[in-house]
Coordinates of C-alpha atoms in Angstrom, one line a residue:
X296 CA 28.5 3.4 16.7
X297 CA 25.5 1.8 15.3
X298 CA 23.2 0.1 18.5
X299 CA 20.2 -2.3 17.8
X300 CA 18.6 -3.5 14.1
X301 CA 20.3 -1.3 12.1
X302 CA 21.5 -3.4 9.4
X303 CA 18.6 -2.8 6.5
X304 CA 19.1 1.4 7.0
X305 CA 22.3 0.8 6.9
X306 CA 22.8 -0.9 3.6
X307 CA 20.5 1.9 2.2
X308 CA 22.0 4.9 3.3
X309 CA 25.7 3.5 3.3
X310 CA 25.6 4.4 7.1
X311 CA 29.5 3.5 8.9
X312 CA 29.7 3.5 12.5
X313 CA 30.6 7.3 14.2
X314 CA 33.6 7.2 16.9
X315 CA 31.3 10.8 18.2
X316 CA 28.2 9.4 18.6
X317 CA 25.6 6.5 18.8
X318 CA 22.7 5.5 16.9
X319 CA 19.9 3.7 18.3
X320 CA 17.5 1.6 17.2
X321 CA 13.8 1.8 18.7
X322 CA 14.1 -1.9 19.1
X323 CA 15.4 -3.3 22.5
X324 CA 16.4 0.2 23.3
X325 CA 17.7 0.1 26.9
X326 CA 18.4 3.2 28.7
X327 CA 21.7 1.6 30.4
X328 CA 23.3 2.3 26.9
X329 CA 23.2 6.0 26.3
X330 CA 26.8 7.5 26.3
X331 CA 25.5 10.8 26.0
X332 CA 25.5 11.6 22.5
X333 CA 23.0 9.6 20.9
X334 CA 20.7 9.2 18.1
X335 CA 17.4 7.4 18.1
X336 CA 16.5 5.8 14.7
X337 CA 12.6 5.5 14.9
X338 CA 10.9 3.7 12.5
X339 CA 7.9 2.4 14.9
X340 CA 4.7 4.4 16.7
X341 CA 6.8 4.4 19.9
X342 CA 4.2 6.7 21.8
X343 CA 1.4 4.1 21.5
X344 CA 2.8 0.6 20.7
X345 CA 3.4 -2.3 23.4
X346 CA 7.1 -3.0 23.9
X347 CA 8.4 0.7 23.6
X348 CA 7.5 2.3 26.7
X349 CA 11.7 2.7 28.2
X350 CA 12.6 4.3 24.2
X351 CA 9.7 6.2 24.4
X352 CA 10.3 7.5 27.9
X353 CA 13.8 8.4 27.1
X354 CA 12.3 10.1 23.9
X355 CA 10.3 12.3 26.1
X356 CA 12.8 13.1 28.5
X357 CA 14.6 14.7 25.9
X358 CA 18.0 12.2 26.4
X359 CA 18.5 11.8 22.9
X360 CA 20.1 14.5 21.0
X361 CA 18.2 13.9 17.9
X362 CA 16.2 11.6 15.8
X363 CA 16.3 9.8 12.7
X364 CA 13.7 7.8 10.4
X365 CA 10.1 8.4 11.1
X366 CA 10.1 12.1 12.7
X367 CA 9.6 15.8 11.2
X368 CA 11.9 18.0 10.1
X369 CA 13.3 20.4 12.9
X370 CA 16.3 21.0 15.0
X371 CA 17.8 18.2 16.0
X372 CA 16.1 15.8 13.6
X373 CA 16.5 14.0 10.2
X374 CA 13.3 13.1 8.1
X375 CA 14.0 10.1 6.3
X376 CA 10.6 8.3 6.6
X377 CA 9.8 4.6 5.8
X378 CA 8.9 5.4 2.4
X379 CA 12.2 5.9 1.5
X380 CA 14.1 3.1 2.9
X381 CA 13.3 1.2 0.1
X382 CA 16.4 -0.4 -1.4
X383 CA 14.3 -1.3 -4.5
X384 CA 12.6 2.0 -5.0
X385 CA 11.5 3.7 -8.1
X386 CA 9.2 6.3 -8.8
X387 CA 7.5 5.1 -12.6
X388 CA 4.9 6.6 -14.6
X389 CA 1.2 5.8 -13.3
X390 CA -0.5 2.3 -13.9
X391 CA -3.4 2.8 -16.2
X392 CA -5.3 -0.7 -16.5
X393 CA -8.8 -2.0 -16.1
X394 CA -8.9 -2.3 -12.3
X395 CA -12.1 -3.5 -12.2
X396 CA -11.8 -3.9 -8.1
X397 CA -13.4 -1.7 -5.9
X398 CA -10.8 -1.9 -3.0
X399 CA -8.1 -3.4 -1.2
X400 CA -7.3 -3.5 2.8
X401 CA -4.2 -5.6 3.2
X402 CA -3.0 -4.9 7.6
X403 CA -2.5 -7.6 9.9
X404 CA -4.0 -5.7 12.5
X405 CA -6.0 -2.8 13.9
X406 CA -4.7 -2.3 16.9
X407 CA -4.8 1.4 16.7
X408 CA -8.4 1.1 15.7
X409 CA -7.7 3.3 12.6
X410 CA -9.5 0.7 10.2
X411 CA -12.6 -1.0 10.9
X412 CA -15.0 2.3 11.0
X413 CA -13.6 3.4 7.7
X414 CA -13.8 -0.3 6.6
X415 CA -17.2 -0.6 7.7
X416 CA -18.3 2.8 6.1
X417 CA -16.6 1.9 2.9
X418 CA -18.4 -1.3 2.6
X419 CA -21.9 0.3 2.1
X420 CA -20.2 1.4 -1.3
X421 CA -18.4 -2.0 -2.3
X422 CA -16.4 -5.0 -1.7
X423 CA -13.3 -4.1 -0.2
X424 CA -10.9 -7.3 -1.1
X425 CA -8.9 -8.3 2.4
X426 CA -5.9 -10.8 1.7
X427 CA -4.1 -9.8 4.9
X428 CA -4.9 -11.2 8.6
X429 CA -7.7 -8.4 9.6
X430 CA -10.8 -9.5 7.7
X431 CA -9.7 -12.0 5.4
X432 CA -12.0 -12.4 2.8
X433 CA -9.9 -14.5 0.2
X434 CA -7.6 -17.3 0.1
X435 CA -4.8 -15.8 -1.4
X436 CA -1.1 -15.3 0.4
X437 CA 0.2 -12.0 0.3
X438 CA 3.7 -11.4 1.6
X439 CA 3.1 -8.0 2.9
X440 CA 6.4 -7.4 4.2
X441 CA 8.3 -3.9 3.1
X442 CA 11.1 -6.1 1.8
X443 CA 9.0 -7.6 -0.8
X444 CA 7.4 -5.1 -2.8
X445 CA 7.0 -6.1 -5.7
X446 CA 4.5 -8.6 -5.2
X447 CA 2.5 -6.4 -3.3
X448 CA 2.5 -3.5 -5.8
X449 CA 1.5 -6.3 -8.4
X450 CA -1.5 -7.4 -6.1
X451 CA -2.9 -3.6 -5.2
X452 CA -2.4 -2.8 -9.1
X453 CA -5.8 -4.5 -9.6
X454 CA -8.0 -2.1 -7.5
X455 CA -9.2 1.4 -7.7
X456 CA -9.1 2.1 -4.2
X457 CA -7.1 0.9 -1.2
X458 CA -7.6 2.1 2.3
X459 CA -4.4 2.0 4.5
X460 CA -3.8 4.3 7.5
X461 CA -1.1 4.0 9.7
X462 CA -1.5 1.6 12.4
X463 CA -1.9 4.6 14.6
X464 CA -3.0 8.1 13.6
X465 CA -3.4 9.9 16.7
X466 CA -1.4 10.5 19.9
X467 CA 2.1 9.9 18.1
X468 CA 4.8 11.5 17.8
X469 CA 5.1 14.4 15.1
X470 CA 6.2 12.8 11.7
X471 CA 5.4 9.5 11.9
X472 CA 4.6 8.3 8.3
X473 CA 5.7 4.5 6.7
X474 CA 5.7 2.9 3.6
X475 CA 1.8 2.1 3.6
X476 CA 1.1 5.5 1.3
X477 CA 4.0 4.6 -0.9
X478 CA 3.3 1.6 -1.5
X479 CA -0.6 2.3 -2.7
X480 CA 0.8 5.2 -5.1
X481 CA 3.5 2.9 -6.9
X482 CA 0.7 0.4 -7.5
X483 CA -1.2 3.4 -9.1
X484 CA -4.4 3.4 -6.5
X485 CA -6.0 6.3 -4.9
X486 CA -5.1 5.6 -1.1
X487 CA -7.3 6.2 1.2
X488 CA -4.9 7.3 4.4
X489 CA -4.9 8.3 7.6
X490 CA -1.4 9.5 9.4
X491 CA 1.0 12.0 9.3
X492 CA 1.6 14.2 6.0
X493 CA 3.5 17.3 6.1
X494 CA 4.8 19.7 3.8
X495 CA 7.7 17.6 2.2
X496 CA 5.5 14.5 1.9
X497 CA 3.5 16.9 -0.2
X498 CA 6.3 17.6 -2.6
X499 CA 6.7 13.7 -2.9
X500 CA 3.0 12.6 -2.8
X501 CA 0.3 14.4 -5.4
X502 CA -2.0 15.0 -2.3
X503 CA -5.2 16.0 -4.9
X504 CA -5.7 12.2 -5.6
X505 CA -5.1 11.3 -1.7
X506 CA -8.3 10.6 0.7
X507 CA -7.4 11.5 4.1
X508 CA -9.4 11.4 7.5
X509 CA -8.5 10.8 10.6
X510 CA -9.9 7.6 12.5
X511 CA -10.9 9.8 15.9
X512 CA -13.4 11.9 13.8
X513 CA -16.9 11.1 12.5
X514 CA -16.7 14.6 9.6
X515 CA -13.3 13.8 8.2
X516 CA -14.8 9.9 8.0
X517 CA -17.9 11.5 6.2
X518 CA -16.1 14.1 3.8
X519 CA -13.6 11.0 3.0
X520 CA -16.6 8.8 1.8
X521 CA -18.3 12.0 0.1
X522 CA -14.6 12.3 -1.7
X523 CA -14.6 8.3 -2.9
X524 CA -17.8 8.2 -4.2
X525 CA -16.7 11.3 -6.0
X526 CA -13.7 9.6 -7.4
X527 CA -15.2 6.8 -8.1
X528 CA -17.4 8.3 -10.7
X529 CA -15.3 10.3 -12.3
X530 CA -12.6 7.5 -11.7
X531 CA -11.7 7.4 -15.3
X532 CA -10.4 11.4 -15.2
X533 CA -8.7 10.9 -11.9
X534 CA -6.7 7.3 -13.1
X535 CA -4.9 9.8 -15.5
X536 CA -3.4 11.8 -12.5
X537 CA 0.6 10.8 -11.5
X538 CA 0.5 9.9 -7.7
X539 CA 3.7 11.4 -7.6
X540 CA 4.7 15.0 -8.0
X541 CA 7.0 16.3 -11.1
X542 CA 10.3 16.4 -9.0
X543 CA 9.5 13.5 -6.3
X544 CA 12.5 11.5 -7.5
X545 CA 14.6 14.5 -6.6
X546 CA 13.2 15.3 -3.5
X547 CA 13.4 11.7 -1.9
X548 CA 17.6 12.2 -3.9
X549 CA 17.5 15.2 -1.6
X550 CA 16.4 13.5 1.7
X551 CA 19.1 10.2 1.5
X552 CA 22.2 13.0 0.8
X553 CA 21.0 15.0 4.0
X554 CA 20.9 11.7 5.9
X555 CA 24.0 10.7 4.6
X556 CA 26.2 13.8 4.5
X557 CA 24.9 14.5 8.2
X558 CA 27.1 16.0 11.0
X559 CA 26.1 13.2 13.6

């Protein structure tokens, strides 16, 4: 049985409701509802965002017995991150143009606080472009929404850079990666991230044209910066390099038929 807003995940991944068990979505989870074998289907940072404190709760009590979406591999658990819930995806051959913009921030928000230091930081370097709520520099409307790609991919396509951590990179649970990197890659830009990345993200992502830091620490902040001016002058070598690894299309072919053909 399928609880909550389910409906995009399960157009995608062809899900049909289970007489055994119940999935739930993070979204007006309610404790009152667990029958005792249940799912959680996590696609939000439910360890530090307002509104998710019961699901998170329940998530730490151990009442669910696994976890879908945005989570690591492990027992118990099925990896199949916001990345590749797109129903629109495709992984295409890198976008070599002019780009003659520096860089792009397009959030709503920094809540998490994993933005504005690196923001400020990269500014001393160049204009970073801002067409989203937080620190909107042009008047331009971009819909930012996961369910309109396209016209976001079209808009990054025109920078070199673009920095985009996830809303919160630091006291979250293990796994918790969205479509923000994705996203950046398709559009051919080096991102500049901050989040979660483990081992089969790296067979997806080429991780030697990713800048990472993490927005709690002043070194990683410094060796990112040290790594875009880097880039940035030798920007016409690195524009040549695939975001994406060799078998990427495969892997992400991989991850939907585990999350399809599993024994919930």
């Amino acid at each position: 049985m399928l609880s909550g807003s389910l409906f995009f995940y399960r157009d995608y991944f062809n899900l049909v409701d289970h007489s055994n068990c119940t999935i739930h979505s993070c979204f007006g989870f309610e404790e009152k509802n667990l029958t005792g074998n249940d799912y959680l289907f996590i696609t939000e940072p439910i360890a530090n965002a307002p509104g998710y404190e019961e699901v998170y709760k329940a998530y730490r009590k151990g009442r669910f017995k696994g976890h879908i979406g945005c989570v690591s591999n492990g027992y118990g658990n099925i990896k199949a991150p916001l990345y590749a819930l797109d129903h629109n995806f495709e992984i295409k051959k890198p976008l070599v143009n002019k780009r003659d913009k520096f860089c792009a921030l397009l959030n709503r928000h920094d809540d998490g606080r994993t933005r504005t230091e690196m923001y400020n930081r990269l500014s001393k370097i160049g204009h970073i472009e801002c067409a989203g709520d937080l620190f909107r520099n042009i008047n331009i409307n971009i819909n930012i929404d996961s369910h309109n790609k396209k016209e976001k991919i079209e808009y990054l396509s025109q920078f070199k850079f673009v920095l985009c951590p996830e809303n919160w990179d630091y006291n979250n649970i293990d796994g918790y990666i969205t479509e923000k990197l994705m996203d950046v890659c398709l559009a051919g830009c080096i991102p500049i991230y901050a989040g979660w990345f483990d081992d089969i993200d790296a067979r997806i992502f080429n991780s030697n044209r990713i800048i990472r830091f993490k927005s709690r620490s002043n070194s990683t902040m410094d060796k990112a910066i040290n790594e875009v001016r880097i880039m940035f002058e030798h920007y016409d070598t690195i524009k040549l390099l695939n975001p994406f690894m060799k078998y990427a299309q495969d892997e992400l072919d991989l991850m939907k038929l585990k999350f399809i053909k599993a024994n919930l």
